[in-house]
Coordinates of C-alpha atoms and ligand atoms in Angstrom, one line a residue:
X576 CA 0.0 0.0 0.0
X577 CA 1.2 3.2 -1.3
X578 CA 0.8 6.1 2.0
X579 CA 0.8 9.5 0.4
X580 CA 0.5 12.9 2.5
X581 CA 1.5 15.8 -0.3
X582 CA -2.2 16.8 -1.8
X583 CA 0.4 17.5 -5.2
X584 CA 1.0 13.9 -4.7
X585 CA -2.2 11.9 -4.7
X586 CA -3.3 14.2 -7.4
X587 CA -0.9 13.9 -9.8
X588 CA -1.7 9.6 -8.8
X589 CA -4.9 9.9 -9.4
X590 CA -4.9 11.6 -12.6
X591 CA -2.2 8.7 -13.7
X592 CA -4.9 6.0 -12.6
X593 CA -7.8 7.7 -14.6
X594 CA -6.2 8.1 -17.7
X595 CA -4.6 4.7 -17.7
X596 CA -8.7 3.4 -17.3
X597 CA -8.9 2.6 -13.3
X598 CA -12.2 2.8 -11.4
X599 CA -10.9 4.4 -8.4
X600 CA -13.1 3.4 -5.0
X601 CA -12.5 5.9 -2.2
X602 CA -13.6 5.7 1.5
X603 CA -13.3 8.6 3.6
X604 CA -12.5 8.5 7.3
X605 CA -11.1 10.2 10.5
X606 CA -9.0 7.4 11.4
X607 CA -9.3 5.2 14.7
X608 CA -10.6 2.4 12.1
X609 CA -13.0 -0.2 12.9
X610 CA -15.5 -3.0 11.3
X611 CA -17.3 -0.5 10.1
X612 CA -14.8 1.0 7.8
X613 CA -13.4 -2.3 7.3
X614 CA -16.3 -3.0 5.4
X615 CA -17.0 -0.1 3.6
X616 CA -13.1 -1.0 2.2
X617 CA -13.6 -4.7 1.4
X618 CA -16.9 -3.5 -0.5
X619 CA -14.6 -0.8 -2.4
X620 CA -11.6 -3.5 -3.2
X621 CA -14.4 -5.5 -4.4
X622 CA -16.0 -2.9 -6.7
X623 CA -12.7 -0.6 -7.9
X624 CA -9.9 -1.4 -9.5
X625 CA -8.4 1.0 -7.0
X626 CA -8.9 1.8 -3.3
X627 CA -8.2 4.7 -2.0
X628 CA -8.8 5.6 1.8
X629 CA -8.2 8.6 3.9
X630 CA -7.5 9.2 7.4
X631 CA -7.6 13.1 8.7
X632 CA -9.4 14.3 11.4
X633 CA -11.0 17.7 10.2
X634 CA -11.1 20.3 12.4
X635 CA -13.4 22.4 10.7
X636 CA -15.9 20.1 11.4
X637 CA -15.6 19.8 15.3
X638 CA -17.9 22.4 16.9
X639 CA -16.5 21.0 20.5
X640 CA -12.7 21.7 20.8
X641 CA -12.2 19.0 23.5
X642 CA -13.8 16.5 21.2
X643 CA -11.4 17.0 18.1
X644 CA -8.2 17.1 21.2
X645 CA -9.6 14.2 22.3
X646 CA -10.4 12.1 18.8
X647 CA -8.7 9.2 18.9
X648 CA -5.4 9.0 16.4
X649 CA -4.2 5.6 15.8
X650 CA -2.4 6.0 12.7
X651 CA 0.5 3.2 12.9
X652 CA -2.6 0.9 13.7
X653 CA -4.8 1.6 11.1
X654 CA -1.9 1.4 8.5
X655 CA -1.7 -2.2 9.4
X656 CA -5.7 -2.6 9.2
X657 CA -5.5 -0.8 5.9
X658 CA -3.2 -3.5 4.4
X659 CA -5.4 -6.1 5.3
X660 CA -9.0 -5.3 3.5
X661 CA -7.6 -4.6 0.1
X662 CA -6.8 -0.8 0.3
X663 CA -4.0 0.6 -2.5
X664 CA -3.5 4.3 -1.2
X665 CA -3.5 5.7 2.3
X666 CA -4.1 9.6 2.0
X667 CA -2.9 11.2 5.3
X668 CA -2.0 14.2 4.3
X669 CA -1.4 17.0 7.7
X670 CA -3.9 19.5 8.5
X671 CA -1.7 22.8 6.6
X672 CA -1.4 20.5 3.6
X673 CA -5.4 20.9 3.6
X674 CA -6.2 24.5 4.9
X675 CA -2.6 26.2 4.2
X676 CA -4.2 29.8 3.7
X677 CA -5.7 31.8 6.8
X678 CA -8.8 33.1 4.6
X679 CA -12.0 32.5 6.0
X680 CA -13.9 29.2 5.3
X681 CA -16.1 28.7 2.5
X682 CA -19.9 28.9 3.6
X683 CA -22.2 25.8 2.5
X684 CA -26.0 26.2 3.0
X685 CA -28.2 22.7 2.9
X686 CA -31.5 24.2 4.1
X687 CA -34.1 22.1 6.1
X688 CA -31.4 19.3 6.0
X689 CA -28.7 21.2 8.3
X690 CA -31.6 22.5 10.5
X691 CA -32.2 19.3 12.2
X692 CA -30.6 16.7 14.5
X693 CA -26.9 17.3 14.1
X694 CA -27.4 20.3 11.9
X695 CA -29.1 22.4 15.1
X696 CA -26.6 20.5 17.5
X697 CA -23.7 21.0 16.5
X698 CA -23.5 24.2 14.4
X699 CA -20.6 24.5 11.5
X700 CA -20.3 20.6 11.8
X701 CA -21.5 20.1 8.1
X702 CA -20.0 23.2 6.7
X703 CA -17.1 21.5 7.8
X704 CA -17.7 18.0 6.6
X705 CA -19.1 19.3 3.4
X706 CA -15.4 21.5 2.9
X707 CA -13.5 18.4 3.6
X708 CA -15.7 16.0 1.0
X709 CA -15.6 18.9 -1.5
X710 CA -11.2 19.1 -1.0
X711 CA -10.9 15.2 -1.0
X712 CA -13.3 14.5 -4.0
X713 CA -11.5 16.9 -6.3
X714 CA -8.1 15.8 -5.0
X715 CA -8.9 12.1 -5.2
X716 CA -11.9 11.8 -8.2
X717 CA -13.5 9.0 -7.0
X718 CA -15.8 6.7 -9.5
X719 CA -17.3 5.6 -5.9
X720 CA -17.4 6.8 -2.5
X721 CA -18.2 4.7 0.7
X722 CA -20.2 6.1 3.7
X723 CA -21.5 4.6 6.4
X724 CA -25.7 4.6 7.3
X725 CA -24.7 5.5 11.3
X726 CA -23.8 9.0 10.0
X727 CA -27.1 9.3 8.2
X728 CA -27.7 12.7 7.9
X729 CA -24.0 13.0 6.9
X730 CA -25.1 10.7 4.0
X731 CA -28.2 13.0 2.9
X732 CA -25.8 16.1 3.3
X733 CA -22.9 14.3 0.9
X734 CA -26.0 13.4 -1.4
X735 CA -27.1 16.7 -1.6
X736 CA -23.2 18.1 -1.8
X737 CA -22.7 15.9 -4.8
X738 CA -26.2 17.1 -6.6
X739 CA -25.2 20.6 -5.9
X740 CA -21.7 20.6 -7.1
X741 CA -22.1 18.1 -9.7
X742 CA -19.7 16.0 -8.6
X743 CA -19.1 13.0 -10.8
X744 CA -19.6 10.0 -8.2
X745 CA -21.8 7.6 -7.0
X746 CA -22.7 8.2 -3.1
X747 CA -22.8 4.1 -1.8
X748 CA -24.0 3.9 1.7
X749 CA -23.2 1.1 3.8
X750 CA -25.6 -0.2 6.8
X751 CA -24.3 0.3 10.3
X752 CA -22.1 -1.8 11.9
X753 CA -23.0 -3.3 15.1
X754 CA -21.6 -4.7 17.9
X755 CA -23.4 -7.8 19.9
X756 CA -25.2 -5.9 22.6
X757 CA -26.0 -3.8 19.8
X758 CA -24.2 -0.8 20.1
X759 CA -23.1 0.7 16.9
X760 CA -19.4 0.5 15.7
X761 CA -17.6 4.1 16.2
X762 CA -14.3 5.6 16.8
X763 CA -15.4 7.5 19.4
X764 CA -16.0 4.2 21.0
X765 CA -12.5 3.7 22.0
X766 CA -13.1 6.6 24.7
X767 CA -15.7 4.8 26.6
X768 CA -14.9 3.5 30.0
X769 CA -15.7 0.6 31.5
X770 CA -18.4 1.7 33.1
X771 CA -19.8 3.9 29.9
X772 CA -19.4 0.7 27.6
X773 CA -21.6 -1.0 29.3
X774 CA -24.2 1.6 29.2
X775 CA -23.7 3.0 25.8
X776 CA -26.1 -0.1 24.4
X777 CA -29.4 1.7 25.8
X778 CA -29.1 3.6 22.8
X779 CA -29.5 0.9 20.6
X780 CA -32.5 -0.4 22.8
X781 CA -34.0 2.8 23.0
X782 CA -34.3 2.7 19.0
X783 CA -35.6 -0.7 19.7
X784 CA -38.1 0.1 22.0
X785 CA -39.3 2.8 19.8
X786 CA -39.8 0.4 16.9
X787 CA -42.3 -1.2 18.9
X788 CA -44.4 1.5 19.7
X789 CA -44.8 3.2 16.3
X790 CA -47.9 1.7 15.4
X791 CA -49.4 2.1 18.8
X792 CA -48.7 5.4 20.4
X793 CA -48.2 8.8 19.4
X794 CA -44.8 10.6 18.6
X795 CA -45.2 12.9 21.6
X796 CA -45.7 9.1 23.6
X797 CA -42.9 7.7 22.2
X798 CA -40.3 10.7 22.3
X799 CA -41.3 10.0 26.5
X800 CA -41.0 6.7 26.6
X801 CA -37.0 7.2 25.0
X802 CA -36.3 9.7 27.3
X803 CA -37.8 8.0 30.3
X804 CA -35.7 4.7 29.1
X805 CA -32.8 6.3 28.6
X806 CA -33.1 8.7 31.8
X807 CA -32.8 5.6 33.5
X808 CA -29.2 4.6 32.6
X809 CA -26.6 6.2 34.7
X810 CA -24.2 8.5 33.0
X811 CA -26.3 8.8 29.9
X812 CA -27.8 12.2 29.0
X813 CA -30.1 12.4 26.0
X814 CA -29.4 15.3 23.7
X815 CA -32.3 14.4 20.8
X816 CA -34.2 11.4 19.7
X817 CA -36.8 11.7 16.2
X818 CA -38.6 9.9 13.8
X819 CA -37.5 11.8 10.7
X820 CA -38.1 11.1 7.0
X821 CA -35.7 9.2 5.9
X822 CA -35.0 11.2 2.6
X823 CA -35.6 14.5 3.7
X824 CA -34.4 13.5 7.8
X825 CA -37.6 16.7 8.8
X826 CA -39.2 15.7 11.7
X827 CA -42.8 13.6 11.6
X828 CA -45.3 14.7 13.7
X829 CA -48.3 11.9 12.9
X830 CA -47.0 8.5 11.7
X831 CA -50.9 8.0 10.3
X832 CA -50.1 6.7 6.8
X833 CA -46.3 6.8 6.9
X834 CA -44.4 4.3 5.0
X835 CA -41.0 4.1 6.5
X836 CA -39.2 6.1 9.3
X837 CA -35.6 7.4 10.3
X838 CA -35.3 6.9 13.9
X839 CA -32.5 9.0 14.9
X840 CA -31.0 9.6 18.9
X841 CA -28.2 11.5 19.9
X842 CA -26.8 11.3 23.7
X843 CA -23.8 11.9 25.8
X844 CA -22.5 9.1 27.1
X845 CA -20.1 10.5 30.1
X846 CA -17.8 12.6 28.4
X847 CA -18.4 10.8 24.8
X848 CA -20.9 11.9 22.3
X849 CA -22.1 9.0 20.6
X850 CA -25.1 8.6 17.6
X851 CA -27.7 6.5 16.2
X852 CA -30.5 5.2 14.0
X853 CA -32.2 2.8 12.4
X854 CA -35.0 2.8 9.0
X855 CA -37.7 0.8 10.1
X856 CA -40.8 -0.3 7.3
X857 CA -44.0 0.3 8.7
X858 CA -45.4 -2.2 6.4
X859 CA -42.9 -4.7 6.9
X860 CA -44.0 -7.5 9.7
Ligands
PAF1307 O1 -17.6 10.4 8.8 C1 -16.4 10.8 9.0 O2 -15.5 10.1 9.4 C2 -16.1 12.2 8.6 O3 -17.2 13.1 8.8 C3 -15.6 12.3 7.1 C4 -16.7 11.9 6.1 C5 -14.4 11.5 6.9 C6 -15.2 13.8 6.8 O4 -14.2 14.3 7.6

């Protein structure tokens, strides 16, 4: 595996790839890789003639300054992952090889889709993620990108990014990756305690929960009955839980003749924020 860091660099490798005929595969990532990324990889060596990933954790997109201090970096480690699922070219390029000029940041509006769940709780996050997908798909000119369905309003932003700009790639999304007591697979998993770990599932079961009730009680009823679940776990503080479109991610407020449903929840779990969801069918079983 080829590790580049020079944004010259994996340009002028890229270019060489296209013209020579290559599909080039490309999964983005903040590093600190797990099954989750592992997959969307083995699905891209399987697809591409080329995988390319990257690992840089963006600060443009952390609206909590502890939480990009604290990210975790595990670069040596997930070289070594890398090498295993198939991937052809690391990108890890350092933060001034992305932002070297002081000007101010470019401004991305996404309407109704930024003013909701992640949009309204962490404000700038999807400027920032939308100015890091914009840099790395013209630097790396992916036939394919890979994105995983735990970050699903990321995915509907990057959909709407790749509309808007015309990018020339197809937007695969992956579903989440869990693990056996349910919770879903995330780098920021690494920071949990002990104590947290073992609490962190009632997300998961909250969602679960909520399944259940959706064709018996009301969203106001089942919004309580999250919050009363989840106000039962120690150490876990609720920051938002909806049932959401999935294509549009706006809020429903009657689920009378709805077909399917986003449920999304958001909480701190100790120090760690961690996120959610599942697409349920509401004529499936
Ligand atoms: O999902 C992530 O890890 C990040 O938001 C991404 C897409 C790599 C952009 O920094």
């Amino acid at each position: 595996m080829e590790v580049i860091e020079q944004v010259h660099t994996i340009r002028e490798r890229v270019q060489a790839l296209r013209c020579s005929g290559k599909t080039i595969g490309f999964v983005p990532t903040m590093g600190a890789l797990h099954e989750g990324h592992l997959q969307l990889l083995r699905a891209s060596a399987r697809e591409n003639d080329v995988t390319v990933c990257s690992i840089f954790v963006n600060p443009t997109q952390f609206n909590n300054p502890d939480d990009y201090t604290l990210y975790p970096r595990t670069l040596t480690q997930d070289t070594e992952l890398l090498q295993t699922v198939g991937c052809d070219i690391l990108f890890a390029p350092a933060a001034a090889e992305i932002y070297p000029q002081q000007h101010a940041l470019l401004q991305f509006s996404f309407g109704p889709l930024e003013a909701v769940m992640e949009g309204a709780n962490r404000p700038g996050h999807f400027n920032g993620v939308a100015i890091i997908v914009s840099k790395l798909f013209h630097l790396v000119q992916p036939h394919r990108a890979y994105f995983g369905q735990k970050d699903l309003q990321q995915v509907a932003i990057v959909r709407q990014l790749i509309q808007g700009l015309s990018f020339h790639v197809q937007l695969v999304c992956f579903p989440t990756v869990r693990e056996e007591d349910g919770l879903a697979r995330s780098s920021r998993n690494t920071r949990l305690s002990p104590a947290q770990r073992q609490a962190a599932p009632s997300l998961h079961k909250a969602l679960k929960m909520a399944e259940t009730q959706l064709k018996h009680l009301t969203v106001a009823d089942i919004k309580a009955q999250v919050s009363d679940l989840l106000g039962q776990v120690d150490g876990v503080e609720l920051e938002y839980f909806e049932i959401a479109d999935p294509a549009t991610l706006q809020p429903i407020a009657d689920l009378r003749d709805v077909q399917e449903v986003a449920l999304c929840v958001a909480a701190a779990v100790g120090p760690v924020r961690l996120i959610d969801n599942i697409l349920v069918n509401l004529n499936e079983g």
